[in-house]
XYZ file of N, CA and C in Angstrom:
534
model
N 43.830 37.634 -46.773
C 42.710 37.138 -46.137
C 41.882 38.234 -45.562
N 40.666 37.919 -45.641
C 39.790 38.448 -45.354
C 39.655 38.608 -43.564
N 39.301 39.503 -43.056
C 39.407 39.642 -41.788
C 38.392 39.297 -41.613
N 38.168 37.978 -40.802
C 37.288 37.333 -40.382
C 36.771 38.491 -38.775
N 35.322 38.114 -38.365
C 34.998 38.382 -37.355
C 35.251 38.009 -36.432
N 35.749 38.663 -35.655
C 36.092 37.890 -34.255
C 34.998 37.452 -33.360
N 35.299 36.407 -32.852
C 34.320 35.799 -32.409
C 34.274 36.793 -30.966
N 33.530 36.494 -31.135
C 32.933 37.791 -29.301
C 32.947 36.430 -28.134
N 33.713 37.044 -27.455
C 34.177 36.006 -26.087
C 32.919 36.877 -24.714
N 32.134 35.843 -24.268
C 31.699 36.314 -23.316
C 31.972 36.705 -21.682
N 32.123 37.519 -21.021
C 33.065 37.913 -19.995
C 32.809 37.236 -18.892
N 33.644 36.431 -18.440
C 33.440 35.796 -17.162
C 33.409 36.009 -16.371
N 31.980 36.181 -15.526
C 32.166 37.037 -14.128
C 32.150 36.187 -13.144
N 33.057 37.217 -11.956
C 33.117 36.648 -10.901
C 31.854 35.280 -10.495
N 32.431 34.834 -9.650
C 31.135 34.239 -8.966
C 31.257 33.745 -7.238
N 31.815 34.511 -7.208
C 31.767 35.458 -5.576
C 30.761 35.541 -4.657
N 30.384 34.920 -3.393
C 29.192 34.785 -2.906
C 29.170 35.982 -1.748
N 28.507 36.773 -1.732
C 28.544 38.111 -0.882
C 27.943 37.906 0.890
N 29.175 37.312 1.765
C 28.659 36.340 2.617
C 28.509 37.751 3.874
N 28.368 38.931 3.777
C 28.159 39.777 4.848
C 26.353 39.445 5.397
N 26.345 39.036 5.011
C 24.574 39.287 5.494
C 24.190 37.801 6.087
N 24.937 36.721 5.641
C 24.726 35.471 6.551
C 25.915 35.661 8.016
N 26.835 36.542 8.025
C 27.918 36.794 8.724
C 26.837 37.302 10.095
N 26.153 38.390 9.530
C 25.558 39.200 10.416
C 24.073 38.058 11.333
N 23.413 37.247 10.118
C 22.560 36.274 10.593
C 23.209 35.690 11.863
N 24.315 35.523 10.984
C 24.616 34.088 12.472
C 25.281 34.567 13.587
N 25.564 36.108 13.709
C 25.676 36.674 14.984
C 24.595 37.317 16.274
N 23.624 37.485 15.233
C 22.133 37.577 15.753
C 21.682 36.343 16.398
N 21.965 35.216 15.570
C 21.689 34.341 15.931
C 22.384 33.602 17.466
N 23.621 33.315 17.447
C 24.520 33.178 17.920
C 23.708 34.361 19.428
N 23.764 35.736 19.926
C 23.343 35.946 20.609
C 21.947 35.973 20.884
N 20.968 35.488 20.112
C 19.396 35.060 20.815
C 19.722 33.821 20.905
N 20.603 32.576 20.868
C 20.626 31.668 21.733
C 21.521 31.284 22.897
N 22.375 32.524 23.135
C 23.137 32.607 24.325
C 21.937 33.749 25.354
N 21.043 34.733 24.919
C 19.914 35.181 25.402
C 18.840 34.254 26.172
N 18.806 33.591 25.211
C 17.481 32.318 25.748
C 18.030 31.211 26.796
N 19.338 31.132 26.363
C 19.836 30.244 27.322
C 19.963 30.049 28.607
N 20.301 31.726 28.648
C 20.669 32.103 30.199
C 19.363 32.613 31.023
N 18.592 32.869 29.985
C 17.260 33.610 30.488
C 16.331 31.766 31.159
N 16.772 31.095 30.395
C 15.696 29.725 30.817
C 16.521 28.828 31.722
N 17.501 28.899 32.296
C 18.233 28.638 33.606
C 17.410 29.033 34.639
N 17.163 27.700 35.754
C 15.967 28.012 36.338
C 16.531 28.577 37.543
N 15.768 29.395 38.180
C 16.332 30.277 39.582
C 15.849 29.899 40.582
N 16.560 29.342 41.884
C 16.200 28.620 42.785
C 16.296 29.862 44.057
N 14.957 29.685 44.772
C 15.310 30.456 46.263
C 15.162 29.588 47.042
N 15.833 30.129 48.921
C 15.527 29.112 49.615
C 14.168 29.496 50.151
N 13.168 28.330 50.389
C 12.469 28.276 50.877
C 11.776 28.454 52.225
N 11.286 28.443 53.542
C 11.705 28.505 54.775
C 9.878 28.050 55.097
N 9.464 27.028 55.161
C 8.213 27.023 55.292
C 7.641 26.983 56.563
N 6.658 27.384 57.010
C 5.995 27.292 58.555
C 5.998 25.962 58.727
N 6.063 25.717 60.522
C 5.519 24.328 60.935
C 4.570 24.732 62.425
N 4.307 24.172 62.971
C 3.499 23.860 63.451
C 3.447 23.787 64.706
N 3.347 24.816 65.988
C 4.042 24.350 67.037
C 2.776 24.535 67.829
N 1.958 23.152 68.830
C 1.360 23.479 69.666
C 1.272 23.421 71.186
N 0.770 24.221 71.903
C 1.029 24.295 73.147
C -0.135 23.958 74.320
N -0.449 23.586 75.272
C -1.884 23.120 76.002
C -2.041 24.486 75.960
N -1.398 25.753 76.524
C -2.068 26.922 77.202
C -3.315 27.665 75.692
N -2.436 27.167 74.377
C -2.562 28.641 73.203
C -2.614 27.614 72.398
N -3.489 27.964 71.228
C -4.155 27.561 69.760
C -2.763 27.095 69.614
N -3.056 26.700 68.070
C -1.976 26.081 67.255
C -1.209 27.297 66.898
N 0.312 27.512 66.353
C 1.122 29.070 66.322
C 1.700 28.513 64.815
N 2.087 29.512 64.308
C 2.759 29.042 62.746
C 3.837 29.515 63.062
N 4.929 29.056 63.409
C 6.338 30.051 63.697
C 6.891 29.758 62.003
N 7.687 30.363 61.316
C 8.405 30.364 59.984
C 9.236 30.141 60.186
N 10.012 28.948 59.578
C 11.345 28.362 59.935
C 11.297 27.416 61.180
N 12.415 26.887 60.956
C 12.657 25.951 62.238
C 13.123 26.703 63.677
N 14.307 27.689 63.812
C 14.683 28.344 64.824
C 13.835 29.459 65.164
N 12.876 29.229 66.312
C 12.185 30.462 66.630
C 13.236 31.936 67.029
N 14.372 31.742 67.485
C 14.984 32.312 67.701
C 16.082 33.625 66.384
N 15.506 33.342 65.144
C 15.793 34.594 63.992
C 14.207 35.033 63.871
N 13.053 34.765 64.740
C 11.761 35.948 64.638
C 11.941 36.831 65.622
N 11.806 38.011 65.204
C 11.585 39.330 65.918
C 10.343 40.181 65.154
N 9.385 40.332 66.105
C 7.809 40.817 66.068
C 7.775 42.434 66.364
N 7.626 43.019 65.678
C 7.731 44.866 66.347
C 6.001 45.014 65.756
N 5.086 45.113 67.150
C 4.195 45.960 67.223
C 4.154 47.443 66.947
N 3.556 48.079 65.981
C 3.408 49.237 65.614
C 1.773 49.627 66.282
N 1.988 51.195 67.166
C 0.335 51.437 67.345
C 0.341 53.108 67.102
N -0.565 53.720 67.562
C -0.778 54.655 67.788
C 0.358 55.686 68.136
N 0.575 56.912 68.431
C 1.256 58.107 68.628
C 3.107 57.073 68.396
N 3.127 56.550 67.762
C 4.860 55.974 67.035
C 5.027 55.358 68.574
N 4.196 54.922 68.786
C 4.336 53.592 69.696
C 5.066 52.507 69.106
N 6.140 51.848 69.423
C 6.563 50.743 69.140
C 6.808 49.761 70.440
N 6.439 48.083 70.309
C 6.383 47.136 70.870
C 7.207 46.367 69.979
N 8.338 45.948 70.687
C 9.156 44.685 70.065
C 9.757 43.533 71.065
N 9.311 42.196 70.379
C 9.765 41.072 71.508
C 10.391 40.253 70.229
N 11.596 39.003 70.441
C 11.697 37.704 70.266
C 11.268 36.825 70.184
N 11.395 36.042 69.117
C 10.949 34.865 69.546
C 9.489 34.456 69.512
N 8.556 33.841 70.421
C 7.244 33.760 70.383
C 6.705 34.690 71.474
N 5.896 34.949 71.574
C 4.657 35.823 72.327
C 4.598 34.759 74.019
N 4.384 33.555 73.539
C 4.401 32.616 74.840
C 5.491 32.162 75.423
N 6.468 32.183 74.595
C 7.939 31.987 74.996
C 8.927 32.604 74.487
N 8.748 34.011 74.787
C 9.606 34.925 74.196
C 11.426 35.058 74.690
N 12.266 34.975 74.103
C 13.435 35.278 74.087
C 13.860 36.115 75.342
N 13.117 37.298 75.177
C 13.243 38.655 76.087
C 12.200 38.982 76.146
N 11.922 39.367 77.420
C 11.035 40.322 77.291
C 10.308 41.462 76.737
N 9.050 41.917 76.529
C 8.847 42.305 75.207
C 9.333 43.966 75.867
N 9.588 44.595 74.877
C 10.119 45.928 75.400
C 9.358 47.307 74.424
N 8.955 48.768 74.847
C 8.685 49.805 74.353
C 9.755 50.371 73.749
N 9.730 50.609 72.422
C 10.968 51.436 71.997
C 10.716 52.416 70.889
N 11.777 53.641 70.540
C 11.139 54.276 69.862
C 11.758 54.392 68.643
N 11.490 55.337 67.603
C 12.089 55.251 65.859
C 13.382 56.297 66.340
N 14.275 55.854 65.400
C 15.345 56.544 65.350
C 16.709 55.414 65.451
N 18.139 56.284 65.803
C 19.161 55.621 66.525
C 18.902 54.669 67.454
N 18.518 55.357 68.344
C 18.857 54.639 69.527
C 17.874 53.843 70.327
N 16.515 53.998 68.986
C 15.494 53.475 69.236
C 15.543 51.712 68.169
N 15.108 51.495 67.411
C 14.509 50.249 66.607
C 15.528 49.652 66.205
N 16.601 51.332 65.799
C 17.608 50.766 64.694
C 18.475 49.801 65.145
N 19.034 50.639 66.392
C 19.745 49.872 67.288
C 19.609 48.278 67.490
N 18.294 47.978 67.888
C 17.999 46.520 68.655
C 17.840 45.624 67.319
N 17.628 46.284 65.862
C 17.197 45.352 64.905
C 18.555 45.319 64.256
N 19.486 46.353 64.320
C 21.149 45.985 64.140
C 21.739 44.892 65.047
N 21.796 44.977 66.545
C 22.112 43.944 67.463
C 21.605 42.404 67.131
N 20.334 42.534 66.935
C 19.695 40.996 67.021
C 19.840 40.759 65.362
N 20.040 41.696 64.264
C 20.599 40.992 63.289
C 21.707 40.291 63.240
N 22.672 41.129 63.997
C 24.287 40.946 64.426
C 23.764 39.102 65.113
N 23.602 39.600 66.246
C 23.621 38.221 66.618
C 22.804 36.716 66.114
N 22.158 37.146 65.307
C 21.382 35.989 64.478
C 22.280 35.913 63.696
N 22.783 36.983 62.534
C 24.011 36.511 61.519
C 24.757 35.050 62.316
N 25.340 35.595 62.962
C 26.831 35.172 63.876
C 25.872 33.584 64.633
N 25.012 33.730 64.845
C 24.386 31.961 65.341
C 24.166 31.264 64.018
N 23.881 31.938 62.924
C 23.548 31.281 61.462
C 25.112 31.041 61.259
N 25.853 31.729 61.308
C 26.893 31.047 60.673
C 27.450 30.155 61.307
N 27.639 30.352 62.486
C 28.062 29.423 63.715
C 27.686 27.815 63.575
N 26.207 27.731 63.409
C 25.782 26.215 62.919
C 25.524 26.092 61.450
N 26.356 26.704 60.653
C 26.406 26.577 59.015
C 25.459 26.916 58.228
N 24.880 27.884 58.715
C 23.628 28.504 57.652
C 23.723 29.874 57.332
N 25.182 30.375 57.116
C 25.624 31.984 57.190
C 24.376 32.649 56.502
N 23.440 31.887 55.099
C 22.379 32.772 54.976
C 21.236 33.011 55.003
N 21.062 32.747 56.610
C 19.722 32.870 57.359
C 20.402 33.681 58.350
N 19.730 34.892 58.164
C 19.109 36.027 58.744
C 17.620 36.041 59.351
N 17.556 36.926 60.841
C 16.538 37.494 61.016
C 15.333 37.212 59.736
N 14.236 37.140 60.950
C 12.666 37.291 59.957
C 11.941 38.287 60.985
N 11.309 39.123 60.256
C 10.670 40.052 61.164
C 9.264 40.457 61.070
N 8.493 40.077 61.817
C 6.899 40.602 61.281
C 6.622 41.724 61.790
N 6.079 42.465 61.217
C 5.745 43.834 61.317
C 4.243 43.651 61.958
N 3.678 44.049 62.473
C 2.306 43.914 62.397
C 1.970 45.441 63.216
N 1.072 45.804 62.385
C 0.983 47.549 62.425
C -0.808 47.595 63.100
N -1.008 48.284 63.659
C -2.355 48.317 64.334
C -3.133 48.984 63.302
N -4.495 48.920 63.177
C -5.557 49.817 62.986
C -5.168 51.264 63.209
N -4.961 52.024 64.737
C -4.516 53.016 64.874
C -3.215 53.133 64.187
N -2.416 52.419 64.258
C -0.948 53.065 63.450
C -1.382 53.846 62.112
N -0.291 54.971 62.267
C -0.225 55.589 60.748
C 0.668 55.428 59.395
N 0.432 55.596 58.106
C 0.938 55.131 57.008
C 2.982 55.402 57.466
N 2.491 56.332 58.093
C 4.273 57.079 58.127
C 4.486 56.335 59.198
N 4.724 55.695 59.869
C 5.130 54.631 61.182
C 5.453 53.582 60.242
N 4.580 52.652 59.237
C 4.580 51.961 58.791
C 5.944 51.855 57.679
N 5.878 53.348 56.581
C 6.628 53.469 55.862
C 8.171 53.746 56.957
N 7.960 54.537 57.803
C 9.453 53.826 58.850
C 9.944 53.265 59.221
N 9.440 52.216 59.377
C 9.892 50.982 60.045
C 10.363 50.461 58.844
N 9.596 50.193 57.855
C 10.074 49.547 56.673
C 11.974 50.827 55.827
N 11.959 51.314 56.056
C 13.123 52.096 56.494
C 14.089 51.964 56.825
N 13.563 51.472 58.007
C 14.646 51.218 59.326
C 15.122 49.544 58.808
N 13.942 48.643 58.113
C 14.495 47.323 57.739
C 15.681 47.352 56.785
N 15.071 48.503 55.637
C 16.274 48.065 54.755
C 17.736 49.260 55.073
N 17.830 50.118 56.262
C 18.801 50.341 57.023
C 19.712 49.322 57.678
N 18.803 48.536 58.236
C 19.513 47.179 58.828
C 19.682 46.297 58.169
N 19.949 46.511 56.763
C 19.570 45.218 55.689
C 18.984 44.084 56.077
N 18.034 44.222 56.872
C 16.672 42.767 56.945
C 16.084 42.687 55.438
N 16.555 41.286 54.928
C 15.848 40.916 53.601
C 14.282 40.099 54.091
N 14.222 39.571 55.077
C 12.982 38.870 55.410
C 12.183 39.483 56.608
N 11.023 40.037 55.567
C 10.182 40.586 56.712
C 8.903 40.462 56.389
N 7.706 40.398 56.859
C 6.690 40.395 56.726
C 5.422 41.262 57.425
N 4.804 41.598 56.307
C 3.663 42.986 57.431
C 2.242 42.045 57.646
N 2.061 41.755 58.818
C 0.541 40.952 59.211
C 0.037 41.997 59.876
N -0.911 42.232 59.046
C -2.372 43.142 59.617
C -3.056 42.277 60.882
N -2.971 41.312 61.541
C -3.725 40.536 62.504
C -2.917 40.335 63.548
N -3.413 41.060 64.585
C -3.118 40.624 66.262
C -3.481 39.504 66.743
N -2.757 38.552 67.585
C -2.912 37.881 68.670
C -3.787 38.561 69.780
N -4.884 37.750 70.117
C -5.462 38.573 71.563
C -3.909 38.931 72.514
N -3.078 38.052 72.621
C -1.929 38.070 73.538
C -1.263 39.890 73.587
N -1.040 39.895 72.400
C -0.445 40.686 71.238
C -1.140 42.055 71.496
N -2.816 42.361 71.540
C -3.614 43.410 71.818
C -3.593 43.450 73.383
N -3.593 42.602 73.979
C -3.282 42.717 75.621
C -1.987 43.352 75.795
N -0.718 42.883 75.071
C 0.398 43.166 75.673
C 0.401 44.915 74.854
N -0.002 45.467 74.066
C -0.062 46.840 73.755
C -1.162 47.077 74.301
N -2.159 47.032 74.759
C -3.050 47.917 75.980
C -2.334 48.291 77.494
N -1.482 47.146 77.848
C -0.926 47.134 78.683
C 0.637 48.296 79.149
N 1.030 47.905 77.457
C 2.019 49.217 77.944
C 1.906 50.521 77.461
């Protein structure tokens, strides 16, 4: 017999699906929706809004918060003059007192009355209410008084403070005075 041709067999190839590149998709993937997820979790602060306190003697007052007693006011003026009182201007805590930058000056009294505001916040269950402190810096005050004090806040870790450019007539009386 004649040697027939062999029939030609065609080679069967794999058919193997090359899954590295959907592997890698769905890990990309997989972290831009653990990204988005956590990023669109909404972030809540507490709030502390003014109310309203009026008196026959004095205008209407915006105290912040309910306890007048976590405001502390430090007048800034001229030659690193500092004025700091409690509380309100008309019914201040303490008396308002002259004090100066340093130890044994600001740091001191805004460590103490943090201390003791901590320790009343926690006392009636609000361990995180801290001190609020307005800064209010005079016309005469200088940039470097200003940038000190703010210093001295985050020395004393005061997270709530506020700088008001505007005096009380009370406020310009009681720094002419001392």
């Amino acid at each position: 017999m004649k040697n027939l041709p062999q029939k030609i067999r065609s080679k069967k190839l794999n058919s193997r699906v090359d899954l590295t590149a959907m592997v890698s998709v769905s890990f990309l993937l997989i972290i831009f929706f653990m990204l988005v997820g956590e990023l669109s979790k909404p972030k809540a602060l507490d709030l502390s809004m003014p109310e309203r306190h009026c008196d026959d003697k004095f205008d209407c007052v915006i105290t912040c918060g309910t306890d007048t007693r976590r405001i502390i006011t430090v007048l800034l003026d001229d030659n690193n003059k500092i004025i700091t009182y409690s509380g309100l201007l008309f019914n201040p805590l303490e008396d308002p007192k002259k004090v100066s930058y340093g130890n044994n000056g600001i740091r001191k009294i805004l460590l103490e009355k943090s201390n003791t505001i901590r320790e009343h916040s926690a006392a009636i269950g609000k361990p995180k209410y801290g001190p609020i402190v307005i800064i209010k810096p005079s016309k005469k005050c200088n940039f470097k008084n200003l940038v000190d004090i703010l210093d001295e806040m985050a020395i004393a870790k005061i997270d709530t403070y506020a700088i008001v450019p505007e005096y009380t007539p009370e406020e310009s009386k009681l720094l002419a005075s001392k």
